[in-house]
Short mmCIF file of C-alpha atoms and ligand atoms in Angstrom, two decimals:
data_model
loop_
_atom_site.label_atom_id
_atom_site.label_comp_id
_atom_site.label_asym_id
_atom_site.label_seq_id
_atom_site.Cartn_x
_atom_site.Cartn_y
_atom_site.Cartn_z
CA MET F 26 -41.31 -4.06 -6.04
CA SER F 27 -40.37 -0.41 -5.71
CA THR F 28 -42.61 2.55 -5.16
CA PRO F 29 -42.76 4.65 -8.21
CA PRO F 30 -41.13 8.14 -7.98
CA PRO F 31 -43.63 11.02 -7.22
CA SER F 32 -43.22 12.35 -10.78
CA ALA F 33 -44.41 9.08 -12.46
CA PRO F 34 -47.56 9.86 -14.51
CA PRO F 35 -50.80 8.35 -13.02
CA ALA F 36 -51.19 5.53 -15.55
CA ARG F 37 -47.66 4.23 -14.94
CA ARG F 38 -48.19 4.53 -11.22
CA GLN F 39 -51.41 2.58 -11.45
CA PHE F 40 -49.58 -0.15 -13.52
CA LEU F 41 -46.77 -0.39 -11.05
CA ARG F 42 -49.19 -0.65 -8.22
CA ARG F 43 -51.01 -3.54 -9.87
CA ALA F 44 -47.71 -5.18 -10.75
CA ALA F 45 -46.65 -4.93 -7.16
CA ALA F 46 -49.88 -6.44 -6.05
CA ILE F 47 -49.76 -9.43 -8.34
CA GLY F 48 -46.00 -9.97 -7.81
CA GLY F 49 -46.28 -9.70 -4.10
CA ALA F 50 -49.60 -11.48 -3.59
CA THR F 51 -48.94 -14.67 -1.74
CA LEU F 52 -50.61 -17.42 0.15
CA SER F 53 -50.81 -15.33 3.23
CA ALA F 54 -52.92 -12.14 3.32
CA ALA F 55 -50.46 -10.54 5.75
CA ALA F 56 -47.50 -11.00 3.48
CA ALA F 57 -49.55 -9.77 0.48
CA SER F 58 -50.48 -6.50 2.17
CA ALA F 59 -46.92 -6.01 3.38
CA ALA F 60 -45.70 -6.22 -0.23
CA THR F 61 -48.38 -3.91 -1.65
CA PRO F 62 -47.40 -0.22 -1.42
CA SER F 63 -50.14 1.89 0.12
CA ALA F 64 -52.11 4.04 -2.34
CA ALA F 65 -50.86 7.17 -0.65
CA ALA F 66 -47.22 6.35 -0.76
CA PRO F 67 -46.31 7.89 -4.12
CA GLU F 68 -47.73 11.37 -3.05
CA ALA F 69 -46.27 11.20 0.46
CA PRO F 70 -43.00 13.25 1.01
CA LEU F 71 -39.85 11.19 1.03
CA ALA F 72 -39.78 10.79 4.84
CA ILE F 73 -36.57 9.22 6.09
CA PRO F 74 -37.35 5.71 7.26
CA PRO F 75 -35.76 4.30 10.49
CA TRP F 76 -33.36 2.05 8.49
CA THR F 77 -31.85 5.05 6.69
CA ARG F 78 -31.03 6.80 10.03
CA GLN F 79 -28.60 4.19 11.39
CA PRO F 80 -25.97 1.72 10.19
CA GLY F 81 -27.36 -1.60 9.13
CA GLU F 82 -26.30 -5.10 10.12
CA PRO F 83 -22.54 -5.82 9.89
CA VAL F 84 -20.99 -7.99 7.29
CA LEU F 85 -21.02 -11.67 8.26
CA TRP F 86 -24.45 -11.09 9.85
CA HIS F 87 -25.26 -14.47 8.29
CA PRO F 88 -21.91 -16.05 7.12
CA TYR F 89 -23.80 -18.23 4.73
CA GLY F 90 -26.55 -15.82 3.83
CA GLU F 91 -30.25 -16.15 3.81
CA PRO F 92 -33.29 -14.53 2.23
CA SER F 93 -34.86 -11.44 3.71
CA PRO F 94 -37.08 -12.16 6.71
CA PHE F 95 -39.87 -10.60 4.68
CA GLU F 96 -39.66 -13.53 2.20
CA ARG F 97 -40.23 -16.11 4.90
CA HIS F 98 -43.40 -17.35 3.22
CA VAL F 99 -41.37 -18.56 0.16
CA GLN F 100 -40.63 -22.09 1.28
CA ARG F 101 -40.88 -25.72 0.21
CA ARG F 102 -44.16 -27.16 1.29
CA SER F 103 -45.56 -30.66 1.25
CA ARG F 104 -49.10 -31.62 0.43
CA GLY F 105 -49.98 -33.75 3.45
CA GLY F 106 -49.43 -31.56 6.47
CA ALA F 107 -46.30 -32.15 8.53
CA PRO F 108 -43.48 -33.84 6.51
CA LEU F 109 -42.91 -37.44 7.52
CA PRO F 110 -39.48 -38.87 8.15
CA GLY F 111 -38.37 -41.23 5.45
CA ALA F 112 -40.56 -41.58 2.33
CA ALA F 113 -41.84 -38.10 1.63
CA SER F 114 -41.67 -35.13 -0.72
CA SER F 115 -41.66 -31.41 -0.57
CA MET F 116 -42.48 -29.04 -3.39
CA THR F 117 -40.98 -25.96 -5.07
CA PRO F 118 -42.83 -22.65 -4.58
CA LEU F 119 -43.17 -21.92 -8.34
CA GLN F 120 -45.58 -19.09 -7.77
CA ASP F 121 -42.86 -17.04 -6.07
CA LEU F 122 -39.94 -17.63 -8.34
CA PHE F 123 -38.50 -15.53 -11.19
CA GLY F 124 -36.34 -16.54 -14.20
CA ILE F 125 -35.55 -20.18 -14.57
CA ILE F 126 -33.16 -21.22 -11.72
CA THR F 127 -34.53 -22.77 -8.62
CA PRO F 128 -32.53 -21.60 -5.56
CA SER F 129 -30.98 -24.66 -3.96
CA GLY F 130 -32.95 -24.19 -0.65
CA LEU F 131 -36.22 -24.28 -2.63
CA VAL F 132 -35.50 -27.39 -4.86
CA PHE F 133 -38.27 -29.91 -4.28
CA GLU F 134 -37.22 -33.05 -2.44
CA ARG F 135 -38.31 -36.55 -2.94
CA HIS F 136 -36.76 -39.33 -0.67
CA HIS F 137 -37.77 -42.94 -0.24
CA ALA F 138 -35.82 -43.38 3.02
CA GLY F 139 -34.84 -39.97 4.28
CA ILE F 140 -31.71 -37.89 3.74
CA PRO F 141 -28.46 -39.80 4.60
CA GLN F 142 -25.67 -37.73 6.04
CA ILE F 143 -22.67 -38.95 4.09
CA ASP F 144 -18.98 -38.09 4.84
CA PRO F 145 -17.51 -37.38 1.47
CA GLN F 146 -14.15 -38.80 2.63
CA GLN F 147 -15.76 -42.13 3.06
CA HIS F 148 -17.97 -41.99 -0.07
CA ARG F 149 -17.01 -44.13 -3.04
CA LEU F 150 -18.36 -44.66 -6.49
CA VAL F 151 -17.92 -48.20 -7.78
CA ILE F 152 -18.21 -49.00 -11.54
CA HIS F 153 -18.22 -52.70 -12.13
CA GLY F 154 -20.04 -55.50 -14.03
CA LEU F 155 -19.10 -55.83 -17.67
CA ALA F 156 -16.18 -53.40 -17.56
CA GLN F 157 -12.63 -53.98 -18.84
CA ARG F 158 -11.15 -52.16 -15.83
CA PRO F 159 -13.62 -52.00 -12.97
CA ARG F 160 -12.82 -49.06 -10.68
CA ILE F 161 -13.50 -47.44 -7.33
CA PHE F 162 -13.54 -43.62 -7.42
CA THR F 163 -13.18 -41.43 -4.37
CA MET F 164 -14.75 -37.88 -4.34
CA ASP F 165 -11.25 -36.45 -4.85
CA ASP F 166 -10.75 -38.63 -7.88
CA LEU F 167 -14.04 -37.47 -9.45
CA VAL F 168 -13.34 -33.78 -8.86
CA ARG F 169 -9.91 -34.08 -10.67
CA PHE F 170 -11.72 -34.97 -13.96
CA PRO F 171 -12.48 -32.04 -16.25
CA SER F 172 -15.89 -30.85 -15.27
CA VAL F 173 -18.88 -29.54 -17.15
CA SER F 174 -21.81 -27.35 -15.92
CA ARG F 175 -25.27 -27.57 -17.50
CA ILE F 176 -28.66 -26.04 -16.77
CA HIS F 177 -31.45 -28.65 -16.77
CA PHE F 178 -34.83 -29.15 -15.33
CA LEU F 179 -35.64 -32.07 -12.96
CA GLU F 180 -39.28 -33.30 -12.72
CA CYS F 181 -40.70 -36.18 -10.78
CA SER F 182 -42.88 -38.30 -13.07
CA GLY F 183 -45.52 -38.10 -10.34
CA ASN F 184 -45.68 -34.34 -10.74
CA THR F 185 -49.30 -33.16 -11.35
CA GLY F 186 -50.32 -36.83 -10.64
CA THR F 187 -53.30 -35.53 -8.61
CA GLU F 188 -54.67 -33.88 -11.75
CA TRP F 189 -55.55 -37.30 -13.30
CA ALA F 190 -58.52 -37.43 -10.93
CA LYS F 191 -59.63 -33.94 -10.45
CA PRO F 192 -58.14 -30.39 -10.07
CA THR F 193 -57.40 -30.59 -6.33
CA SER F 194 -54.41 -28.60 -5.26
CA ALA F 195 -54.75 -25.12 -3.95
CA ASN F 196 -51.79 -23.53 -5.80
CA VAL F 197 -49.13 -24.15 -8.41
CA GLN F 198 -46.66 -25.26 -5.73
CA LEU F 199 -48.89 -28.12 -4.53
CA SER F 200 -50.01 -29.16 -8.05
CA LEU F 201 -46.82 -28.76 -10.15
CA GLY F 202 -44.10 -28.23 -7.55
CA LEU F 203 -42.21 -31.51 -8.06
CA LEU F 204 -40.17 -29.51 -10.55
CA SER F 205 -36.86 -27.62 -10.37
CA CYS F 206 -34.13 -26.26 -12.64
CA CYS F 207 -30.54 -25.89 -11.51
CA GLU F 208 -26.99 -25.56 -12.88
CA TRP F 209 -25.45 -29.00 -12.36
CA THR F 210 -21.64 -29.47 -12.32
CA GLY F 211 -19.82 -32.75 -12.59
CA VAL F 212 -18.21 -35.28 -14.93
CA PRO F 213 -19.89 -36.61 -18.02
CA LEU F 214 -20.73 -40.24 -17.26
CA SER F 215 -19.23 -41.06 -20.78
CA VAL F 216 -15.83 -40.00 -19.49
CA LEU F 217 -16.03 -42.33 -16.52
CA LEU F 218 -17.22 -45.19 -18.79
CA ASP F 219 -14.27 -44.64 -21.08
CA GLU F 220 -12.09 -44.76 -18.08
CA VAL F 221 -13.45 -48.32 -17.04
CA GLY F 222 -13.81 -49.61 -20.66
CA VAL F 223 -17.47 -50.70 -21.41
CA LYS F 224 -17.56 -54.18 -23.00
CA PRO F 225 -19.26 -54.21 -26.33
CA GLU F 226 -22.32 -56.35 -25.28
CA VAL F 227 -23.32 -53.79 -22.54
CA ALA F 228 -26.81 -52.41 -23.04
CA TRP F 229 -27.88 -51.24 -19.54
CA VAL F 230 -26.39 -49.68 -16.39
CA LEU F 231 -27.76 -50.20 -12.92
CA ALA F 232 -27.42 -47.12 -10.74
CA GLU F 233 -27.71 -47.44 -7.05
CA GLY F 234 -27.95 -44.94 -4.16
CA ALA F 235 -26.35 -45.13 -0.75
CA ASP F 236 -29.58 -44.08 1.13
CA GLY F 237 -31.61 -46.34 3.30
CA ALA F 238 -33.80 -47.30 0.36
CA ALA F 239 -30.69 -48.19 -1.74
CA MET F 240 -32.78 -46.86 -4.64
CA SER F 241 -31.76 -48.24 -7.95
CA ARG F 242 -32.79 -47.87 -11.57
CA SER F 243 -31.77 -49.42 -14.82
CA ILE F 244 -30.63 -46.92 -17.45
CA PRO F 245 -30.10 -47.58 -21.22
CA ILE F 246 -26.38 -47.35 -22.03
CA GLN F 247 -27.17 -44.94 -24.95
CA LYS F 248 -28.33 -42.40 -22.31
CA ALA F 249 -25.18 -42.97 -20.22
CA PHE F 250 -23.06 -42.02 -23.28
CA GLU F 251 -25.38 -39.28 -24.60
CA ASP F 252 -25.64 -36.72 -21.86
CA ALA F 253 -25.72 -38.39 -18.41
CA LEU F 254 -23.77 -36.55 -15.73
CA VAL F 255 -22.25 -37.63 -12.44
CA VAL F 256 -22.67 -34.40 -10.48
CA TYR F 257 -21.26 -33.08 -7.21
CA ALA F 258 -22.27 -29.41 -7.41
CA GLN F 259 -25.58 -27.54 -7.93
CA ASN F 260 -26.01 -23.82 -8.57
CA GLY F 261 -22.31 -23.18 -7.90
CA GLU F 262 -21.77 -25.08 -4.58
CA ARG F 263 -21.54 -28.70 -3.55
CA LEU F 264 -24.89 -30.53 -3.66
CA ARG F 265 -27.23 -29.99 -0.74
CA PRO F 266 -27.63 -33.18 1.39
CA GLU F 267 -31.30 -33.47 0.31
CA SER F 268 -30.30 -33.25 -3.39
CA GLY F 269 -27.79 -36.09 -3.10
CA TYR F 270 -24.61 -34.96 -1.40
CA PRO F 271 -21.89 -35.70 -2.18
CA LEU F 272 -22.70 -37.38 -5.54
CA ARG F 273 -25.63 -38.02 -7.78
CA LEU F 274 -26.52 -39.21 -11.22
CA PHE F 275 -28.19 -36.68 -13.47
CA LEU F 276 -30.16 -37.76 -16.57
CA PRO F 277 -31.32 -34.62 -18.51
CA GLY F 278 -34.89 -34.90 -19.67
CA PHE F 279 -35.57 -38.25 -17.96
CA GLU F 280 -38.03 -38.79 -15.08
CA GLY F 281 -36.57 -37.42 -11.87
CA ASN F 282 -36.67 -40.84 -10.28
CA MET F 283 -33.79 -42.13 -12.47
CA SER F 284 -31.36 -39.39 -11.38
CA ILE F 285 -30.16 -41.58 -8.46
CA LYS F 286 -29.03 -39.47 -5.45
CA TRP F 287 -26.17 -40.45 -3.18
CA LEU F 288 -24.85 -42.47 -6.10
CA ARG F 289 -22.53 -45.22 -4.98
CA ARG F 290 -22.69 -47.91 -7.72
CA LEU F 291 -22.95 -48.28 -11.40
CA LYS F 292 -23.11 -51.83 -12.70
CA LEU F 293 -22.80 -52.57 -16.44
CA GLY F 294 -24.88 -55.37 -17.96
CA THR F 295 -26.70 -56.68 -20.98
CA GLU F 296 -30.31 -56.50 -19.59
CA PRO F 297 -32.32 -54.12 -17.53
CA PHE F 298 -31.73 -55.25 -13.99
CA MET F 299 -35.35 -54.44 -13.02
CA SER F 300 -35.87 -55.01 -9.38
CA ARG F 301 -39.41 -56.05 -8.63
CA GLU F 302 -40.12 -52.59 -7.51
CA GLU F 303 -38.83 -51.09 -10.69
CA THR F 304 -41.04 -53.36 -12.83
CA ALA F 305 -44.18 -52.86 -10.81
CA LYS F 306 -43.89 -49.10 -10.15
CA TYR F 307 -42.49 -47.21 -13.01
CA THR F 308 -45.02 -48.13 -15.63
CA ASP F 309 -48.17 -46.40 -16.90
CA SER F 310 -51.38 -48.48 -17.09
CA LEU F 311 -53.26 -47.91 -20.38
CA PRO F 312 -57.02 -48.13 -20.98
CA ASP F 313 -56.51 -51.40 -23.06
CA GLY F 314 -55.08 -53.34 -20.03
CA ASN F 315 -51.51 -53.05 -21.26
CA ALA F 316 -48.94 -50.93 -19.42
CA ARG F 317 -46.39 -48.57 -20.82
CA GLN F 318 -42.88 -49.41 -19.72
CA PHE F 319 -39.60 -47.51 -20.10
CA SER F 320 -41.45 -44.20 -20.38
CA PHE F 321 -38.32 -42.33 -19.37
CA LEU F 322 -38.58 -39.10 -21.19
CA MET F 323 -40.55 -36.25 -19.62
CA ASP F 324 -43.15 -34.96 -22.09
CA ALA F 325 -43.63 -31.29 -23.21
CA LYS F 326 -45.43 -29.25 -20.40
CA SER F 327 -45.98 -25.66 -19.32
CA VAL F 328 -47.86 -23.83 -16.68
CA ILE F 329 -48.63 -20.17 -15.95
CA THR F 330 -47.05 -19.38 -12.56
CA ARG F 331 -48.08 -15.67 -12.27
CA PRO F 332 -50.96 -15.12 -11.89
CA SER F 333 -51.89 -18.45 -10.48
CA PRO F 334 -54.23 -19.72 -7.72
CA GLY F 335 -53.37 -17.89 -4.49
CA HIS F 336 -52.59 -14.62 -6.31
CA LEU F 337 -55.27 -11.94 -6.38
CA LEU F 338 -55.79 -9.63 -9.36
CA GLN F 339 -56.45 -6.02 -8.36
CA GLY F 340 -59.26 -5.25 -10.85
CA ALA F 341 -59.39 -4.92 -14.60
CA GLY F 342 -56.28 -3.68 -16.39
CA PHE F 343 -52.91 -4.66 -17.47
CA TYR F 344 -51.11 -7.79 -16.25
CA ASP F 345 -48.01 -9.57 -17.45
CA ILE F 346 -48.75 -13.29 -17.64
CA SER F 347 -45.56 -15.30 -16.83
CA GLY F 348 -44.94 -19.00 -16.78
CA LEU F 349 -42.53 -21.91 -17.33
CA ALA F 350 -42.29 -24.43 -20.17
CA TRP F 351 -40.05 -27.45 -20.56
CA SER F 352 -39.60 -30.76 -22.40
CA GLY F 353 -37.43 -33.87 -21.90
CA ARG F 354 -37.12 -34.11 -25.63
CA GLY F 355 -35.07 -30.92 -26.05
CA ARG F 356 -35.65 -27.16 -26.34
CA VAL F 357 -38.88 -25.33 -26.16
CA HIS F 358 -39.86 -24.20 -29.64
CA ARG F 359 -42.89 -22.01 -28.82
CA VAL F 360 -45.36 -21.30 -26.19
CA GLU F 361 -48.95 -20.02 -26.80
CA VAL F 362 -51.16 -18.53 -24.15
CA SER F 363 -55.00 -18.36 -24.23
CA VAL F 364 -56.78 -15.82 -22.01
CA ASP F 365 -60.28 -17.09 -23.09
CA GLY F 366 -60.26 -20.68 -22.16
CA GLY F 367 -58.63 -22.04 -25.27
CA ARG F 368 -60.65 -20.36 -28.02
CA GLN F 369 -57.81 -18.15 -29.23
CA TRP F 370 -54.10 -18.59 -28.68
CA ARG F 371 -51.40 -15.95 -28.82
CA GLU F 372 -47.69 -16.53 -29.14
CA ALA F 373 -45.86 -15.78 -25.87
CA ARG F 374 -42.37 -14.24 -25.68
CA LEU F 375 -39.67 -16.68 -24.71
CA GLU F 376 -36.98 -15.30 -22.44
CA GLY F 377 -33.65 -16.49 -23.66
CA PRO F 378 -31.39 -18.27 -23.64
CA VAL F 379 -33.69 -21.13 -24.47
CA LEU F 380 -31.73 -24.13 -23.21
CA ASN F 381 -31.83 -27.83 -24.01
CA ARG F 382 -34.00 -29.71 -21.46
CA ALA F 383 -34.20 -26.68 -19.18
CA LEU F 384 -37.05 -24.55 -17.91
CA THR F 385 -37.91 -21.76 -20.20
CA ARG F 386 -39.64 -18.63 -18.97
CA PHE F 387 -42.31 -17.20 -21.20
CA SER F 388 -44.61 -14.06 -20.91
CA LEU F 389 -47.48 -12.44 -22.46
CA PRO F 390 -48.94 -8.90 -21.83
CA TRP F 391 -52.69 -9.19 -20.99
CA GLN F 392 -55.41 -6.58 -20.69
CA TRP F 393 -58.01 -8.00 -18.34
CA ASP F 394 -61.54 -6.62 -18.86
CA GLY F 395 -62.59 -7.86 -15.41
CA ALA F 396 -64.83 -10.59 -16.58
CA PRO F 397 -64.47 -14.23 -15.48
CA THR F 398 -62.14 -16.19 -17.78
CA VAL F 399 -59.73 -19.05 -18.10
CA LEU F 400 -55.97 -18.70 -18.51
CA GLN F 401 -53.97 -21.58 -20.18
CA SER F 402 -50.58 -22.09 -21.85
CA ARG F 403 -49.49 -24.65 -24.38
CA VAL F 404 -45.88 -25.52 -25.28
CA THR F 405 -44.56 -27.05 -28.53
CA ASP F 406 -41.07 -28.51 -28.19
CA GLU F 407 -38.37 -28.77 -30.87
CA SER F 408 -39.29 -32.43 -31.52
CA GLY F 409 -42.71 -31.16 -32.53
CA GLN F 410 -44.52 -32.49 -29.53
CA VAL F 411 -47.47 -30.26 -28.56
CA GLN F 412 -48.77 -30.22 -25.06
CA PRO F 413 -52.13 -32.05 -25.09
CA THR F 414 -55.47 -30.84 -23.73
CA ARG F 415 -56.75 -32.87 -20.78
CA ASN F 416 -59.20 -34.57 -23.08
CA GLN F 417 -56.58 -35.55 -25.61
CA LEU F 418 -54.29 -36.88 -22.86
CA VAL F 419 -57.04 -38.95 -21.23
CA GLN F 420 -58.03 -40.29 -24.60
CA ALA F 421 -54.53 -41.54 -25.35
CA ARG F 422 -53.66 -42.76 -21.87
CA GLY F 423 -56.94 -43.44 -20.01
CA LEU F 424 -57.33 -42.71 -16.36
CA ASN F 425 -55.26 -45.50 -14.72
CA SER F 426 -51.98 -43.78 -14.63
CA ILE F 427 -50.31 -42.14 -11.77
CA TYR F 428 -47.28 -40.82 -13.67
CA HIS F 429 -46.53 -38.58 -16.68
CA TYR F 430 -49.45 -36.22 -16.61
CA ASN F 431 -48.67 -33.30 -18.97
CA ALA F 432 -52.01 -31.77 -19.99
CA ILE F 433 -52.62 -28.03 -20.48
CA GLN F 434 -53.29 -26.51 -17.05
CA SER F 435 -56.24 -24.20 -16.66
CA TRP F 436 -56.52 -21.33 -14.12
CA ARG F 437 -60.03 -19.87 -13.79
CA VAL F 438 -60.10 -16.16 -13.01
CA ALA F 439 -63.22 -15.00 -11.10
CA ALA F 440 -64.67 -11.49 -11.28
CA ASP F 441 -63.18 -10.74 -7.91
CA GLY F 442 -59.75 -11.41 -9.20
CA SER F 443 -59.19 -14.73 -7.46
CA LEU F 444 -57.88 -17.75 -9.33
CA SER F 445 -58.61 -21.46 -9.03
CA ASN F 446 -57.49 -24.67 -10.56
CA VAL F 447 -60.16 -26.12 -13.02
CA HIS F 448 -60.47 -28.59 -15.73
CA ALA F 449 -61.57 -26.55 -18.71
N1 LIG U 505 -30.94 -42.75 -3.92
C1 LIG U 505 -32.12 -42.11 -4.14
N2 LIG U 505 -32.26 -41.43 -5.31
C2 LIG U 505 -33.37 -40.82 -5.67
C3 LIG U 505 -34.53 -40.90 -4.85
C4 LIG U 505 -34.39 -41.55 -3.57
O1 LIG U 505 -35.33 -41.64 -2.81
N3 LIG U 505 -33.17 -42.23 -3.30
N4 LIG U 505 -35.74 -40.26 -5.26
C5 LIG U 505 -35.87 -40.05 -6.66
C6 LIG U 505 -37.01 -39.39 -7.02
S1 LIG U 505 -38.52 -40.20 -7.11
C7 LIG U 505 -36.89 -38.05 -7.61
S2 LIG U 505 -38.21 -37.30 -8.28
C8 LIG U 505 -35.64 -37.28 -7.58
C9 LIG U 505 -35.81 -36.09 -6.75
O2 LIG U 505 -34.63 -35.30 -6.67
P1 LIG U 505 -34.53 -34.17 -5.62
O3 LIG U 505 -34.95 -34.65 -4.25
O4 LIG U 505 -33.12 -33.59 -5.70
O5 LIG U 505 -35.54 -33.16 -6.12
O6 LIG U 505 -34.58 -38.11 -7.01
C10 LIG U 505 -34.62 -39.49 -7.34
N5 LIG U 505 -33.46 -40.11 -6.83
MO1 LIG U 506 -40.05 -38.97 -8.34
#
């Protein structure tokens, strides 16, 4: 956030100050005040600051590069105190991000047995089972295929799982942060399948990871041919170790769990392989005692990320509400925002390009009168699915699920400008 030039008219200055406050407001009060320009700054003479009086750091200060030390608070966080080794997750700081791309270092992580350190020279991908010509691919083999790059979101089906019970988490990172959106580069799985020759009776593929959990999932062969990718790069560089280096499966729009990291094996078969774990875990219990199985697609969902709990509004006036919308069924068709707890809805502006199965940034200008209210967003995707209210979701699915919560999220704004997570 820049300080407005001294000639800026007062209204604009006031607006910029507010914008700076909301944009810079963070979880830590110290960081927030550092990012908020002082009220006197625009009138003060343009004194020469110390950093203008001497040369700066040399090139190659950080040969890889890293964010400004003033952005240190923008980090992955996990819900339960210190991260455990092995089975654990960390969450993306959605409240501090802009646009739609998640920087690689901030992509949420979910591991069932820690992060294996894999030498790409020793890594192999085996495609076997009902194949005409089973094959073993080295990383070099895979990179020689023509590649594609696509921008897609990845969401853990357990994202917002805590919302089934009650609105618990302190901020959007801890309630919705099992969500990321990257540019993924690799080989379409269909190309590799054509290479090995899929037998006509094949209906399922088992994908297995090389981590300590040897995590595996069964994937319908239609998905494998439709848009599945075998990826080795993310946001322009090789995958980060925590994201599956050197190779992962990527299934656009499907629950994150099925995008097997550290991919080492694809086995073609006629049935879902369904390990005991797979059958027991990845289902959604319904109120009638039945369970929903094969709920692979992520439903239409949206959330306001700015302002959101942890941010502090600086009094009545203009704010630009901004958030993210997505759907595993395709593109975002429209997003509506309510600034009065769902009584009236206004169409938000979508920031293009609106990509298939990718996060889409939306915004809506808002004049806050300073009275307590509730902010909400509601997405409709191109398949026609409308994000449900919490009541509608609970009515359809009951309260026994852990996974696939996609209800409208409500942020309560208090008169003092603070925000909190509520069920409205
Ligand atoms: N091999 C393997 N693949 C895995 C996992 C794992 O623990 N092992 N976790 C899964 C889960 S539950 C999710 S939500 C995504 C998370 O991907 P990310 O860590 O890149 O965000 O990876 C999936 N793929
Ligand atoms: Mo997950």
